[in-house]
CSV table of C-alpha atoms in Angstrom, one decimal:
chain,number,residue,atom,x,y,z
K,1,UNK,CA,-1.0,3.3,-8.5
K,2,UNK,CA,-4.7,3.5,-7.7
K,3,UNK,CA,-7.2,3.2,-10.5
K,4,UNK,CA,-10.6,4.9,-10.4
K,5,UNK,CA,-13.5,3.4,-12.3
K,6,UNK,CA,-16.2,5.7,-13.6
K,7,UNK,CA,-19.5,4.1,-13.6
K,8,UNK,CA,-23.2,4.6,-13.3
K,9,UNK,CA,-24.3,6.2,-10.0
K,10,UNK,CA,-25.6,3.7,-7.5
K,11,UNK,CA,-27.9,4.9,-4.8
K,12,UNK,CA,-28.1,2.8,-1.7
K,13,UNK,CA,-31.2,2.9,0.5
K,14,UNK,CA,-30.4,1.4,3.9
K,15,UNK,CA,-33.2,0.5,6.2
K,16,UNK,CA,-32.3,-0.6,9.8
K,17,UNK,CA,-34.7,-2.4,12.1
K,18,UNK,CA,-34.6,-5.0,14.9
K,19,UNK,CA,-36.3,-8.4,15.1
K,20,UNK,CA,-38.1,-9.8,18.1
K,21,UNK,CA,-34.8,-11.3,19.3
K,22,UNK,CA,-33.1,-7.9,19.3
K,23,UNK,CA,-30.9,-8.7,16.2
K,24,UNK,CA,-30.2,-5.7,14.0
K,25,UNK,CA,-31.6,-6.1,10.5
K,26,UNK,CA,-30.2,-4.2,7.5
K,27,UNK,CA,-31.9,-4.0,4.1
K,28,UNK,CA,-29.5,-2.4,1.6
K,29,UNK,CA,-31.3,-1.6,-1.6
K,30,UNK,CA,-28.9,-0.9,-4.5
K,31,UNK,CA,-30.5,1.3,-7.2
K,32,UNK,CA,-28.2,1.9,-10.2
K,33,UNK,CA,-28.9,4.7,-12.7
K,34,UNK,CA,-29.4,4.2,-16.4
K,35,UNK,CA,-32.2,1.6,-16.0
K,36,UNK,CA,-29.9,-1.2,-14.8
K,37,UNK,CA,-31.7,-3.7,-12.4
K,38,UNK,CA,-31.2,-3.2,-8.7
K,39,UNK,CA,-30.9,-5.7,-5.9
K,40,UNK,CA,-31.5,-5.8,-2.1
K,41,UNK,CA,-29.0,-7.2,0.4
K,42,UNK,CA,-30.7,-8.5,3.5
K,43,UNK,CA,-28.4,-8.7,6.5
K,44,UNK,CA,-28.9,-10.0,10.0
K,45,UNK,CA,-26.0,-8.7,12.2
K,46,UNK,CA,-25.6,-11.8,14.4
K,47,UNK,CA,-22.7,-13.7,12.5
K,48,UNK,CA,-25.0,-16.7,12.0
K,49,UNK,CA,-24.5,-18.3,8.5
K,50,UNK,CA,-27.2,-17.8,5.9
K,51,UNK,CA,-27.2,-19.8,2.7
K,52,UNK,CA,-28.9,-18.6,-0.4
K,53,UNK,CA,-28.8,-18.8,-4.2
K,54,UNK,CA,-27.8,-15.3,-5.4
K,55,UNK,CA,-28.8,-14.2,-8.8
K,56,UNK,CA,-25.3,-13.1,-9.8
K,57,UNK,CA,-23.0,-15.2,-7.5
K,58,UNK,CA,-24.8,-18.5,-7.3
K,59,UNK,CA,-24.9,-20.5,-4.1
K,60,UNK,CA,-23.3,-18.5,-1.2
K,61,UNK,CA,-23.0,-18.6,2.5
K,62,UNK,CA,-22.9,-15.3,4.2
K,63,UNK,CA,-22.4,-13.9,7.7
K,64,UNK,CA,-22.8,-10.3,9.0
K,65,UNK,CA,-21.9,-8.5,12.2
K,66,UNK,CA,-20.8,-5.4,14.0
K,67,UNK,CA,-17.2,-5.9,15.0
K,68,UNK,CA,-14.3,-4.0,16.6
K,69,UNK,CA,-11.8,-3.0,14.0
K,70,UNK,CA,-8.9,-4.7,15.8
K,71,UNK,CA,-10.8,-8.0,15.7
K,72,UNK,CA,-10.7,-8.1,11.9
K,73,UNK,CA,-8.1,-10.7,10.7
K,74,UNK,CA,-7.0,-8.9,7.5
K,75,UNK,CA,-4.7,-5.9,8.0
K,76,UNK,CA,-5.9,-4.2,4.8
K,77,UNK,CA,-9.6,-4.4,6.0
K,78,UNK,CA,-8.5,-2.8,9.3
K,79,UNK,CA,-6.8,0.2,7.8
K,80,UNK,CA,-7.9,3.5,6.4
K,81,UNK,CA,-10.9,4.2,8.6
K,82,UNK,CA,-11.8,7.6,10.1
K,83,UNK,CA,-9.7,8.4,13.2
K,84,UNK,CA,-11.3,7.1,16.3
K,85,UNK,CA,-13.3,4.3,14.5
K,86,UNK,CA,-13.8,1.4,17.0
K,87,UNK,CA,-16.5,-0.6,15.3
K,88,UNK,CA,-17.5,-1.3,11.7
K,89,UNK,CA,-19.9,-3.6,9.8
K,90,UNK,CA,-18.3,-6.8,8.5
K,91,UNK,CA,-19.9,-9.0,5.9
K,92,UNK,CA,-18.2,-12.3,4.9
K,93,UNK,CA,-19.4,-14.4,2.0
K,94,UNK,CA,-18.2,-17.9,0.9
K,95,UNK,CA,-18.9,-18.6,-2.7
K,96,UNK,CA,-20.0,-22.3,-2.6
K,97,UNK,CA,-20.0,-22.8,-6.3
K,98,UNK,CA,-16.5,-21.3,-6.7
K,99,UNK,CA,-14.6,-23.4,-4.1
K,100,UNK,CA,-12.1,-21.4,-2.0
K,101,UNK,CA,-13.4,-17.9,-3.1
K,102,UNK,CA,-14.3,-15.6,-0.1
K,103,UNK,CA,-15.5,-12.0,-0.2
K,104,UNK,CA,-15.2,-9.8,2.8
K,105,UNK,CA,-16.7,-6.4,3.0
K,106,UNK,CA,-16.2,-3.8,5.8
K,107,UNK,CA,-18.3,-0.7,6.0
K,108,UNK,CA,-17.4,2.4,8.0
K,109,UNK,CA,-16.5,6.1,7.5
K,110,UNK,CA,-13.3,7.7,6.0
K,111,UNK,CA,-12.1,11.3,5.6
K,112,UNK,CA,-11.0,12.4,2.2
K,113,UNK,CA,-9.5,15.9,2.0
K,114,UNK,CA,-11.3,16.7,5.3
K,115,UNK,CA,-14.7,15.5,4.1
K,116,UNK,CA,-16.4,12.6,5.8
K,117,UNK,CA,-17.7,9.8,3.5
K,118,UNK,CA,-19.3,6.4,4.0
K,119,UNK,CA,-16.9,3.7,2.6
K,120,UNK,CA,-16.9,0.0,1.8
K,121,UNK,CA,-13.7,-2.0,1.6
K,122,UNK,CA,-14.0,-5.2,-0.3
K,123,UNK,CA,-11.5,-8.0,-0.2
K,124,UNK,CA,-11.8,-11.1,-2.5
K,125,UNK,CA,-9.5,-14.0,-1.7
K,126,UNK,CA,-9.1,-17.4,-3.4
K,127,UNK,CA,-7.7,-20.4,-1.5
K,128,UNK,CA,-4.2,-21.3,-2.9
K,129,UNK,CA,-3.7,-17.9,-4.6
K,130,UNK,CA,-1.6,-15.1,-3.3
K,131,UNK,CA,-3.4,-12.5,-5.5
K,132,UNK,CA,-6.2,-10.8,-3.7
K,133,UNK,CA,-8.6,-8.2,-5.1
K,134,UNK,CA,-8.9,-5.1,-2.9
K,135,UNK,CA,-11.5,-2.5,-3.7
K,136,UNK,CA,-12.6,0.7,-1.9
K,137,UNK,CA,-16.0,2.2,-2.7
K,138,UNK,CA,-16.6,5.7,-1.5
K,139,UNK,CA,-20.2,7.0,-1.0
K,140,UNK,CA,-21.7,10.5,-0.6
K,141,UNK,CA,-24.2,10.6,2.2
K,142,UNK,CA,-27.5,12.1,1.0
K,143,UNK,CA,-29.3,12.1,4.4
K,144,UNK,CA,-32.0,10.3,6.2
K,145,UNK,CA,-35.3,9.9,4.3
K,146,UNK,CA,-38.8,9.6,5.7
K,147,UNK,CA,-39.1,7.3,8.7
K,148,UNK,CA,-41.8,4.7,8.2
K,149,UNK,CA,-44.5,3.8,10.6
K,150,UNK,CA,-42.4,0.9,11.9
K,151,UNK,CA,-40.9,1.8,15.3
K,152,UNK,CA,-37.1,2.2,15.1
K,153,UNK,CA,-36.8,1.9,11.3
K,154,UNK,CA,-34.4,4.4,9.7
K,155,UNK,CA,-33.6,4.9,6.1
K,156,UNK,CA,-30.4,6.5,4.9
K,157,UNK,CA,-29.6,7.4,1.3
K,158,UNK,CA,-26.1,7.3,-0.2
K,159,UNK,CA,-24.7,7.6,-3.8
K,160,UNK,CA,-21.5,5.8,-4.9
K,161,UNK,CA,-19.0,8.4,-6.1
K,162,UNK,CA,-16.0,6.3,-7.0
K,163,UNK,CA,-14.5,2.9,-6.8
K,164,UNK,CA,-10.8,2.6,-6.2
K,165,UNK,CA,-9.0,-0.7,-7.2
K,166,UNK,CA,-5.9,-1.2,-5.2
K,167,UNK,CA,-3.0,-3.0,-7.0
């Protein structure tokens, strides 16, 4: 049975640009309601490892890319996308301070009762354990905001509507 968590609304402000090498850069600003502090995810979609000390998760090593769905290794991450989806965003994070813990996130679009939503599937695995955590986050698309003066920059706004924990 699926469990749905009710929580504060989280608005994502996604800014997409390119660097001088042609790499796609994503800044994903998370703005929770209720005065909770937000955060910004900075992603370079080139699958090169980036190490940093994250405020919540400690020392991590992350990689980000655009990938064909059939190239994903995990069957659960491959499934559930809108019909015709060929490529998705894939983020993989190794939690260095928690040896063996890996979080993978795949972002794409789904249809729920005929309505198109942005979605994020999150899979957390721990080496030596057969118990995975699988989470699906569904977002309402709020539209594109003002385009800044930077050439090629685009901002999209979405709100988290529900989080589904899969058993």
